[in-house]
Coordinates of C-alpha atoms in Angstrom, one line a residue:
Chain J
X805 CA 81.8 121.7 79.6
X806 CA 78.3 123.2 79.5
X807 CA 75.8 120.7 80.6
X808 CA 72.6 122.8 80.1
X809 CA 69.7 120.9 78.7
X810 CA 69.3 121.3 75.0
X811 CA 65.6 121.8 75.2
X812 CA 62.5 119.8 76.2
X813 CA 63.1 116.2 77.0
X814 CA 63.8 114.2 73.9
X815 CA 61.7 111.3 72.9
X816 CA 63.3 107.9 73.6
X817 CA 64.5 107.1 70.2
X818 CA 67.6 105.2 69.4
X819 CA 70.3 107.4 68.0
X820 CA 70.4 107.4 64.2
X821 CA 66.6 107.5 64.0
X822 CA 64.9 110.5 62.5
X823 CA 64.1 112.2 65.8
X824 CA 67.7 112.5 66.9
X825 CA 69.1 113.5 63.5
X826 CA 66.6 116.0 62.4
X827 CA 68.2 119.0 64.2
X828 CA 69.1 121.3 61.3
X829 CA 72.4 123.0 60.6
X830 CA 74.4 120.8 63.0
X831 CA 77.0 118.6 61.4
X832 CA 76.5 115.1 62.6
X833 CA 78.9 112.3 63.4
X834 CA 78.8 109.3 61.2
X835 CA 75.4 107.8 62.1
X836 CA 76.6 104.3 61.4
X837 CA 79.4 104.7 63.9
X838 CA 77.0 106.1 66.5
X839 CA 74.5 103.4 65.9
X840 CA 77.3 100.8 66.4
X841 CA 78.2 102.6 69.6
X842 CA 74.7 102.5 70.7
X843 CA 74.4 98.8 70.1
X844 CA 77.6 98.0 71.8
X845 CA 77.3 100.1 74.9
X846 CA 73.7 101.0 75.6
X847 CA 73.3 98.5 78.3
X848 CA 76.5 99.5 80.0
X849 CA 75.7 103.1 79.7
X850 CA 72.2 102.7 81.2
X851 CA 73.6 100.8 84.2
X852 CA 76.4 103.4 84.5
X853 CA 73.9 106.2 84.8
X854 CA 71.2 104.2 86.7
X855 CA 73.7 103.4 89.4
X856 CA 74.3 107.1 89.9
X857 CA 70.8 108.3 89.7
X858 CA 68.9 105.4 91.2
X859 CA 66.2 105.5 88.6
X860 CA 65.9 103.5 85.4
X861 CA 63.6 106.0 83.8
X862 CA 65.9 108.9 84.4
X863 CA 68.8 106.8 83.2
X864 CA 67.1 106.4 79.9
X865 CA 66.5 110.1 79.6
X866 CA 70.2 110.9 80.4
X867 CA 71.4 108.3 78.0
X868 CA 69.2 109.7 75.3
X869 CA 70.4 113.2 75.9
X870 CA 74.1 112.1 75.8
X871 CA 73.5 110.4 72.4
X872 CA 71.9 113.5 71.0
X873 CA 75.0 115.5 72.1
X874 CA 77.2 113.0 70.5
X875 CA 75.4 113.3 67.2
X876 CA 75.8 117.1 67.3
X877 CA 79.5 116.9 67.7
X878 CA 81.3 119.1 65.2
X879 CA 84.4 117.1 64.9
X880 CA 83.8 113.5 65.8
X881 CA 87.0 111.9 66.7
X882 CA 88.1 108.3 66.7
X883 CA 85.3 106.0 67.8
X884 CA 87.2 104.9 70.9
X885 CA 87.2 108.5 72.1
X886 CA 83.6 109.0 71.2
X887 CA 82.7 106.3 73.6
X888 CA 84.6 108.0 76.4
X889 CA 82.9 111.2 75.4
X890 CA 79.5 109.5 75.6
X891 CA 80.1 108.2 79.1
X892 CA 81.6 111.5 80.2
X893 CA 78.7 113.5 78.9
X894 CA 76.3 111.1 80.6
X895 CA 78.2 111.5 83.9
X896 CA 78.0 115.3 83.5
X897 CA 74.3 115.2 82.8
X898 CA 73.9 113.0 85.8
X899 CA 75.7 115.4 88.1
X900 CA 73.5 118.2 86.8
X901 CA 70.4 116.3 87.8
X902 CA 71.7 115.4 91.2
X903 CA 72.6 119.0 91.9
X904 CA 69.1 120.0 90.7
X905 CA 67.7 117.6 93.2
X906 CA 69.9 119.2 95.8
X907 CA 71.3 116.0 97.2
X908 CA 74.0 113.4 96.8
X909 CA 73.7 110.2 94.9
X910 CA 71.1 107.9 96.4
X911 CA 71.8 105.5 99.1
X912 CA 71.8 102.1 97.4
X913 CA 68.6 100.5 98.4
X914 CA 67.1 97.1 97.9
X915 CA 65.3 98.5 95.0
X916 CA 68.4 99.0 92.9
X917 CA 68.7 95.2 92.6
X918 CA 66.3 95.9 89.7
X919 CA 68.7 98.3 88.2
X920 CA 71.4 95.7 87.9
X921 CA 69.1 93.2 86.5
X922 CA 67.7 95.2 83.7
X923 CA 69.6 94.7 80.4
X924 CA 71.8 92.0 81.9
X925 CA 72.3 89.0 79.8
X926 CA 69.8 86.2 80.4
X927 CA 72.1 83.9 82.2
X928 CA 72.9 86.6 84.7
X929 CA 69.2 87.2 85.4
X930 CA 68.7 83.5 86.0
X931 CA 71.1 83.5 88.8
X932 CA 69.0 85.9 90.8
X933 CA 67.2 83.8 93.4
X934 CA 69.6 81.2 94.4
X935 CA 72.4 83.6 94.6
X936 CA 71.1 85.4 97.7
X937 CA 72.0 82.6 100.0
X938 CA 75.4 82.1 98.5
X939 CA 76.1 85.8 98.7
X940 CA 75.2 86.1 102.3
X941 CA 77.4 83.2 103.1
X942 CA 80.2 84.7 101.1
X943 CA 79.8 88.0 103.0
X944 CA 80.1 86.2 106.3
X945 CA 83.4 84.7 105.1
X946 CA 85.1 88.0 104.4
X947 CA 87.8 89.3 106.7
X948 CA 86.3 91.7 109.2
X949 CA 87.4 95.1 107.7
X950 CA 86.8 93.8 104.2
X951 CA 83.2 93.0 105.1
X952 CA 82.6 96.2 106.9
X953 CA 84.0 98.3 104.1
X954 CA 81.8 96.5 101.6
X955 CA 78.7 96.9 103.7
X956 CA 79.3 100.5 104.4
X957 CA 79.6 101.0 100.7
X958 CA 76.7 98.9 99.7
X959 CA 74.1 99.6 102.3
X960 CA 75.0 103.1 103.5
X961 CA 76.4 104.4 100.2
X962 CA 79.5 105.8 102.0
X963 CA 82.4 107.1 99.9
X964 CA 85.9 105.7 100.1
X965 CA 87.1 108.6 102.2
X966 CA 84.1 108.1 104.6
X967 CA 84.8 104.4 104.9
X968 CA 88.5 105.2 105.4
X969 CA 87.7 107.5 108.3
X970 CA 85.2 105.0 109.8
X971 CA 87.5 102.0 109.7
X972 CA 90.8 103.7 110.3
X973 CA 92.5 102.4 107.2
X974 CA 93.8 104.3 104.1
X975 CA 91.7 105.0 101.1
X976 CA 93.9 102.8 98.9
X977 CA 93.3 99.9 101.4
X978 CA 89.5 100.7 101.2
X979 CA 89.6 100.4 97.5
X980 CA 91.5 97.1 97.7
X981 CA 89.2 95.7 100.4
X982 CA 86.1 96.6 98.3
X983 CA 87.5 95.0 95.2
X984 CA 88.6 91.9 97.2
X985 CA 85.2 91.6 98.8
X986 CA 83.4 91.8 95.5
X987 CA 85.9 89.4 93.9
X988 CA 85.1 86.9 96.6
X989 CA 81.3 87.3 96.3
X990 CA 81.6 86.7 92.5
X991 CA 84.0 83.8 93.1
X992 CA 81.5 82.1 95.3
X993 CA 78.7 82.6 92.8
X994 CA 80.9 81.3 90.0
X995 CA 82.0 78.2 91.9
X996 CA 78.7 77.3 93.6
X997 CA 76.0 78.0 91.1
X998 CA 75.6 74.9 89.0
X999 CA 75.9 75.5 85.3
Chain H
X499 CA 82.6 80.6 83.7
X500 CA 83.7 82.5 80.7
X501 CA 86.3 84.7 82.4
X502 CA 89.5 84.1 84.3
X503 CA 90.1 84.7 88.0
X504 CA 92.3 87.6 87.0
X505 CA 89.6 89.2 84.9
X506 CA 87.2 88.8 87.8
X507 CA 89.5 90.8 90.1
X508 CA 90.2 93.5 87.5
X509 CA 86.5 93.8 86.9
X510 CA 85.9 94.3 90.7
X511 CA 88.5 97.0 90.7
X512 CA 87.0 98.7 87.7
X513 CA 83.6 98.5 89.1
X514 CA 84.5 100.6 92.2
X515 CA 86.7 103.0 90.2
X516 CA 83.9 103.7 87.8
X517 CA 80.9 103.8 90.0
X518 CA 82.5 105.6 92.9
X519 CA 83.7 108.5 90.9
X520 CA 81.1 111.2 90.7
X521 CA 82.9 113.1 88.0
X522 CA 85.1 110.6 86.2
X523 CA 87.6 112.0 83.7
X524 CA 87.4 111.1 80.1
X525 CA 90.7 109.4 80.4
X526 CA 89.5 107.1 83.1
X527 CA 86.4 106.3 81.1
X528 CA 88.4 105.7 78.0
X529 CA 90.8 103.3 79.8
X530 CA 87.8 101.5 81.3
X531 CA 86.1 101.1 78.0
X532 CA 89.3 100.0 76.3
X533 CA 89.7 97.3 79.0
X534 CA 86.0 96.3 78.5
X535 CA 86.7 95.9 74.7
X536 CA 90.1 94.2 75.1
X537 CA 88.5 90.8 75.7
X538 CA 85.1 89.3 75.8
X539 CA 85.9 87.9 79.3
X540 CA 86.6 91.4 80.6
X541 CA 83.1 92.6 79.7
X542 CA 81.5 89.4 81.0
X543 CA 83.4 89.7 84.2
X544 CA 82.4 93.3 84.7
X545 CA 78.8 92.4 84.1
X546 CA 79.1 89.5 86.6
X547 CA 80.6 91.5 89.5
X548 CA 78.1 94.3 88.8
X549 CA 75.3 91.8 89.2
X550 CA 76.9 90.3 92.4
X551 CA 77.2 93.8 93.9
X552 CA 73.5 94.6 93.4
X553 CA 72.3 91.2 94.4
X554 CA 73.6 91.5 97.9
X555 CA 70.9 92.2 100.4
X556 CA 70.5 94.0 103.7
X557 CA 69.1 91.0 105.5
X558 CA 69.5 92.1 109.1
X559 CA 69.6 88.6 110.5
X560 CA 72.3 87.5 108.2
X561 CA 75.8 88.3 107.6
X562 CA 75.1 91.9 107.1
X563 CA 74.3 92.6 110.8
X564 CA 77.9 93.4 111.6
X565 CA 77.6 91.8 115.0
X566 CA 80.1 89.1 114.5
X567 CA 83.0 89.3 116.9
X568 CA 86.3 87.6 116.3
X569 CA 90.0 88.0 116.8
X570 CA 91.5 90.8 114.9
X571 CA 92.2 89.2 111.6
X572 CA 95.2 90.0 109.6
X573 CA 94.2 90.7 106.0
X574 CA 95.9 93.2 103.8
X575 CA 94.1 92.6 100.5
X576 CA 97.2 91.4 98.7
X577 CA 95.8 88.0 98.1
X578 CA 92.2 87.0 97.3
X579 CA 89.8 86.3 100.2
X580 CA 89.7 82.7 99.1
X581 CA 93.4 82.3 99.4
X582 CA 93.4 84.1 102.8
X583 CA 90.7 81.8 104.0
X584 CA 92.6 78.7 102.8
X585 CA 95.6 79.9 104.8
X586 CA 93.5 80.6 107.9
X587 CA 91.7 77.3 107.8
X588 CA 95.1 75.7 107.6
X589 CA 96.1 77.2 110.9
X590 CA 92.7 77.0 112.7
X591 CA 93.8 74.0 114.8
X592 CA 96.5 76.1 116.5
X593 CA 96.0 77.9 119.7
X594 CA 94.6 81.4 119.2
X595 CA 97.7 83.2 120.6
X596 CA 99.7 81.7 117.8
X597 CA 97.1 82.6 115.2
X598 CA 98.1 86.1 114.4
X599 CA 101.7 85.3 113.9
X600 CA 100.9 82.2 111.9
X601 CA 98.6 84.2 109.7
X602 CA 101.1 86.9 109.1
X603 CA 103.6 84.3 108.2
X604 CA 101.4 82.2 106.1
X605 CA 102.5 81.5 102.6
X606 CA 99.8 81.7 100.1
X607 CA 100.4 80.3 96.7
X608 CA 98.3 81.4 93.9
X609 CA 98.6 79.2 90.9
X610 CA 97.0 80.5 87.7
X611 CA 96.5 77.6 85.3
X612 CA 96.1 77.9 81.5
X613 CA 92.4 78.1 81.6
X614 CA 92.4 80.7 84.2
X615 CA 91.3 78.3 86.8
X616 CA 92.5 79.4 90.2
X617 CA 94.0 76.8 92.4
X618 CA 94.9 77.9 95.9
X619 CA 97.4 76.3 98.1
X620 CA 98.5 77.4 101.5
X621 CA 101.6 76.7 103.4
X622 CA 103.2 77.6 106.6
X623 CA 105.8 80.4 106.2
X624 CA 109.0 79.3 104.6
X625 CA 111.8 80.3 107.0
X626 CA 113.4 77.7 104.8
X627 CA 112.1 75.8 101.8
X628 CA 112.3 75.4 98.1
X629 CA 109.7 76.9 95.7
X630 CA 109.5 75.8 92.1
X631 CA 107.2 77.0 89.4
X632 CA 106.3 75.2 86.2
X633 CA 106.2 76.5 82.7
X634 CA 104.0 79.6 82.4
X635 CA 103.2 79.5 86.1
X636 CA 103.6 82.4 88.4
X637 CA 103.6 82.2 92.2
X638 CA 103.1 84.7 94.9
X639 CA 104.8 84.2 98.2
X640 CA 104.6 86.0 101.5
X641 CA 107.7 85.1 103.5
X642 CA 108.0 84.7 107.2
X643 CA 109.1 88.3 107.6
X644 CA 106.3 89.7 105.5
X645 CA 108.4 90.2 102.5
X646 CA 106.7 89.4 99.3
X647 CA 108.0 87.5 96.3
X648 CA 106.5 87.0 92.9
X649 CA 108.1 84.1 91.2
X650 CA 108.1 83.9 87.5
X651 CA 107.7 80.9 85.3
X652 CA 110.0 77.9 85.5
X653 CA 111.9 79.4 88.4
X654 CA 113.4 78.0 91.5
X655 CA 113.8 79.9 94.8
X656 CA 115.4 78.5 97.9
X657 CA 114.8 80.2 101.2
X658 CA 117.0 80.0 104.2
X659 CA 116.2 82.5 107.0
X660 CA 118.0 82.5 110.3
X661 CA 118.0 84.7 113.4
X662 CA 120.8 86.8 111.9
X663 CA 120.0 86.9 108.2
X664 CA 117.5 86.4 105.5
X665 CA 119.0 84.5 102.6
X666 CA 117.3 83.4 99.5
X667 CA 118.8 81.9 96.3
X668 CA 117.3 82.3 92.9
X669 CA 118.6 79.1 91.3
X670 CA 116.9 79.8 88.0
X671 CA 114.2 81.9 86.5
X672 CA 113.0 85.3 87.7
X673 CA 111.6 86.7 90.9
X674 CA 110.4 90.1 92.0
X675 CA 111.1 91.0 95.6
X676 CA 109.4 93.6 97.8
X677 CA 111.4 93.4 101.0
X678 CA 110.1 94.1 104.5
X679 CA 112.5 96.3 106.4
X680 CA 114.5 94.7 109.2
X681 CA 117.6 96.5 110.2
X682 CA 118.8 93.5 112.3
X683 CA 118.6 91.0 109.5
X684 CA 119.9 91.7 106.0
X685 CA 117.8 90.4 103.1
X686 CA 120.1 88.8 100.5
X687 CA 119.4 87.3 97.2
X688 CA 122.0 85.0 95.8
X689 CA 122.0 84.5 92.1
X690 CA 124.9 82.6 90.4
X691 CA 128.0 84.2 91.8
X692 CA 126.4 87.5 92.8
X693 CA 124.8 88.6 96.1
X694 CA 122.1 91.3 96.1
X695 CA 121.5 92.9 99.4
X696 CA 118.3 94.8 99.8
X697 CA 118.2 98.3 101.2
X698 CA 114.4 98.6 101.9
X699 CA 113.4 98.0 98.4
X700 CA 111.7 96.5 95.4
X701 CA 113.7 94.8 92.8
X702 CA 113.6 92.1 90.2
X703 CA 116.2 89.4 89.7
X704 CA 116.5 87.1 86.7
X705 CA 118.9 84.2 86.2
X706 CA 119.3 83.1 82.6
X707 CA 121.9 80.4 82.0
X708 CA 125.2 82.0 83.0
X709 CA 123.8 85.6 83.4
X710 CA 122.0 87.5 86.0
X711 CA 120.1 90.8 85.7
X712 CA 119.1 92.9 88.7
X713 CA 116.6 95.7 88.1
X714 CA 115.6 98.1 90.9
X715 CA 112.2 99.6 90.9
X716 CA 112.2 101.2 94.3
X717 CA 114.9 101.9 96.9
X718 CA 118.3 100.6 96.3
X719 CA 120.3 97.3 96.5
X720 CA 124.0 96.6 97.0
X721 CA 125.4 93.9 94.8
X722 CA 128.6 92.0 95.7
X723 CA 130.3 89.4 93.7
X724 CA 133.4 87.3 93.4
X725 CA 135.1 89.4 90.7
X726 CA 137.3 92.3 89.7
X727 CA 135.1 92.9 86.7
X728 CA 132.6 95.1 88.5
X729 CA 135.2 97.4 89.7
X730 CA 136.2 98.1 86.1
X731 CA 132.6 99.0 85.2
X732 CA 131.8 101.1 88.2
X733 CA 132.5 104.5 86.7
X734 CA 128.9 104.8 85.3
X735 CA 127.3 104.4 88.7
X736 CA 127.8 105.4 92.3
X737 CA 129.8 102.5 93.5
X738 CA 132.2 101.4 96.2
X739 CA 134.9 98.9 96.2
X740 CA 135.5 96.7 99.1
X741 CA 139.1 96.7 100.1
X742 CA 139.0 93.0 100.8
X743 CA 140.4 91.2 97.8
X744 CA 138.2 90.9 94.8
X745 CA 134.8 91.3 96.5
X746 CA 133.3 94.3 94.6
X747 CA 130.3 96.2 95.4
X748 CA 127.9 98.2 93.2
X749 CA 125.0 100.2 94.6
X750 CA 122.0 100.3 92.3
X751 CA 119.3 102.9 92.7
X752 CA 115.8 103.1 91.3
X753 CA 115.7 102.7 87.5
X754 CA 119.1 101.0 87.3
X755 CA 119.8 97.6 86.1
X756 CA 122.9 95.5 86.5
X757 CA 123.7 92.6 84.2
X758 CA 126.5 90.2 85.0
X759 CA 127.8 87.0 83.5
X760 CA 129.6 84.4 85.4
X761 CA 132.3 81.9 84.5
X762 CA 131.1 78.9 86.5
X763 CA 134.4 77.0 86.3
X764 CA 136.1 79.7 88.4
X765 CA 133.1 80.8 90.3
X766 CA 133.8 84.3 89.1
X767 CA 131.9 87.1 87.5
X768 CA 133.6 87.9 84.2
X769 CA 131.5 90.7 82.9
X770 CA 129.2 93.3 84.4
X771 CA 127.5 96.4 83.2
X772 CA 124.9 98.9 84.5
X773 CA 122.2 100.4 82.4
X774 CA 119.1 102.6 82.9
X775 CA 115.7 101.0 82.7
X776 CA 112.1 102.0 83.0
X777 CA 110.8 100.3 86.1
X778 CA 107.3 100.2 84.7
X779 CA 108.6 98.2 81.8
X780 CA 110.5 95.6 83.9
X781 CA 107.3 95.1 86.0
X782 CA 105.3 94.1 83.0
X783 CA 105.8 90.4 83.2
X784 CA 104.0 90.5 86.5
X785 CA 101.3 93.1 85.5
X786 CA 100.2 92.0 82.1
X787 CA 102.3 89.1 81.0
X788 CA 104.6 91.0 78.6
X789 CA 108.3 90.0 78.8
X790 CA 110.3 93.1 77.9
X791 CA 113.9 93.2 76.7
X792 CA 116.2 96.0 75.8
X793 CA 119.2 95.4 73.6
X794 CA 119.7 91.8 74.9
X795 CA 121.5 89.0 73.1
X796 CA 119.0 86.7 71.5
X797 CA 120.3 83.7 73.3
X798 CA 119.3 85.1 76.6
X799 CA 116.0 86.4 75.4
X800 CA 115.2 82.9 74.0
X801 CA 116.4 81.2 77.2
X802 CA 114.1 83.5 79.1
X803 CA 111.0 83.2 77.1
X804 CA 111.4 79.5 77.0
X805 CA 110.2 79.5 80.6
X806 CA 106.7 80.3 79.2
X807 CA 106.4 77.4 76.7
X808 CA 106.6 73.6 76.9
X809 CA 108.4 73.5 73.6
X810 CA 112.2 73.5 73.8
X811 CA 113.8 76.2 71.8
X812 CA 117.5 75.9 70.9
X813 CA 119.8 78.5 69.4
X814 CA 122.5 76.6 67.5
X815 CA 125.1 79.1 66.6
X816 CA 126.6 82.3 67.8
X817 CA 125.5 84.2 64.6
X818 CA 121.9 83.9 65.8
X819 CA 122.8 83.9 69.5
X820 CA 124.6 87.2 69.5
X821 CA 121.9 89.2 67.7
X822 CA 120.5 91.9 69.9
X823 CA 116.8 92.0 70.6
X824 CA 114.8 95.0 71.8
X825 CA 111.1 94.5 72.3
X826 CA 108.3 92.7 74.1
X827 CA 107.1 89.1 73.9
X828 CA 103.7 88.1 75.2
X829 CA 104.0 85.1 77.5
X830 CA 101.2 83.2 75.9
X831 CA 102.6 83.6 72.3
X832 CA 106.2 82.6 72.7
X833 CA 106.2 80.0 70.0
X834 CA 104.5 82.4 67.5
X835 CA 107.0 85.0 68.4
X836 CA 109.9 82.7 67.7
X837 CA 108.4 81.6 64.4
X838 CA 108.1 85.3 63.4
X839 CA 111.7 86.1 64.2
X840 CA 113.0 85.4 60.6
X841 CA 111.0 88.4 59.5
X842 CA 113.2 90.7 61.5
X843 CA 116.5 88.8 61.9
X844 CA 118.7 87.0 59.4
X845 CA 117.9 83.7 60.9
X846 CA 116.1 80.5 60.1
X847 CA 113.7 78.8 62.5
X848 CA 113.4 75.0 62.0
X849 CA 110.2 73.7 63.5
X850 CA 110.4 69.9 64.0
X851 CA 107.0 69.8 65.6
X852 CA 108.6 69.2 69.0
X853 CA 111.6 71.4 69.1
X854 CA 112.2 74.8 67.7
X855 CA 115.7 75.4 66.4
X856 CA 117.0 78.9 65.7
X857 CA 120.1 79.3 63.6
X858 CA 121.9 81.9 61.6
X859 CA 121.1 82.0 57.9
X860 CA 124.5 80.7 56.8
X861 CA 124.2 77.6 59.0
X862 CA 123.1 74.5 57.0
X863 CA 119.7 73.1 58.0
X864 CA 119.8 70.0 60.2
X865 CA 122.9 70.9 62.3
X866 CA 122.7 69.5 65.7
X867 CA 123.0 71.5 68.8
X868 CA 126.8 71.9 69.1
X869 CA 127.1 72.6 72.8

């Protein structure tokens, strides 16, 4: 799929607004559907892109661009596939930007805590402060390889295959360990943060 | 908490699958988004694990330093960390030399309650023991030899290992076995009058009233039983007949299912047949809670789904009992499924509030259970 930029950066308008729809001679998908899509998935899409790019501002630009492409689709399909198309387009645009920068996805830094927080529901944001203590305790409770896998992923941004080589366990086991680690962190937060 | 323990784990898996893939396929994204949409709890769980991931810090003085030394700890990710810790704490009083073995042998029971609340119990390995699940409850076991068992609802499994053999008996209900290889000790599952011997393997065994089904999803099993019936049915499969009297033997491979019925008064198998199955379908009770049946008499289907509801369900006559059912029943909607049966079968369902009575249309309402 071509991922060339369609022109100068678009203004940050919600899809369905005049700015996005005014491109002439291009049949548009049903604007009502697209707007629904936007409402339902914008936060998830922004986090999806931001996690890859390490920048909230760039994430907004990419998301906007992906919406514009969606609106220009000749043959919009079922809404469920439109969503996948939207995320796929965003992933492609993200890859383009990373290639243009000439480097791999950013190492996850402390800064990206902000990324996760933006557009999270209010109760999630409230958890912020008290959770750090719980999370560090939960990290310490993890089985050794499980903990190492998680930290290599989180702090050094290593891929599964890199972690696999580093720890001497298979990639499937890395995936399982990562998921189990995260499950446990969440479990501790869920059980120890008073409601 | 507005999601279940299972949703939390699934969310954690999706989180890494989605964020770790630089160039995700549309199919992967589609599946993920469908999962997100399938239940409010899924989306909330995803958001929650995402937040947890990004809230971890790189505090060099804390747990993140990586300097902790300890004994090499056995953990294979099959159970949650919480369950693993529960098992470990249980054994912490033992001398360290014993620890590794004890850990490997620990039985971790995961009990998923109705509200998705996760209770975790840990026990020493059952070289012998009896494990019973309640209505709707599933249980995961790691046996002393490392074999894994997933026990379905309202099931009873008796374990008796010795130095020469590994014997378990599925007294009732359903269990899925993933057997650890041990050439010196055969792994045998006894179900009614049949004996299923594992040949390095994954298979499912279900005992329903007087009938057993054995479905193989990986490897092969040998089935022996006290009967001449299997010999008569062996032409459809690669099979072998023991020369010793009426002990018959059927070898089942991947994707094959054996069903046999026993006549308990004579301790004999009176009927047996082999059919082809889709292993992915027979795994669904474990994966997503769908109980899948193919061309099975309604009486067995009902007796089987009954393990997932507190309400007794009775089939009163053979007209209804012998109807053949093909389809899937969701474990949390068993009663609704029974109530909907008259739409597809010529039957009547009498709902007394307590008991559901299924009968053929010609049977007068109010007939008592004849058995």
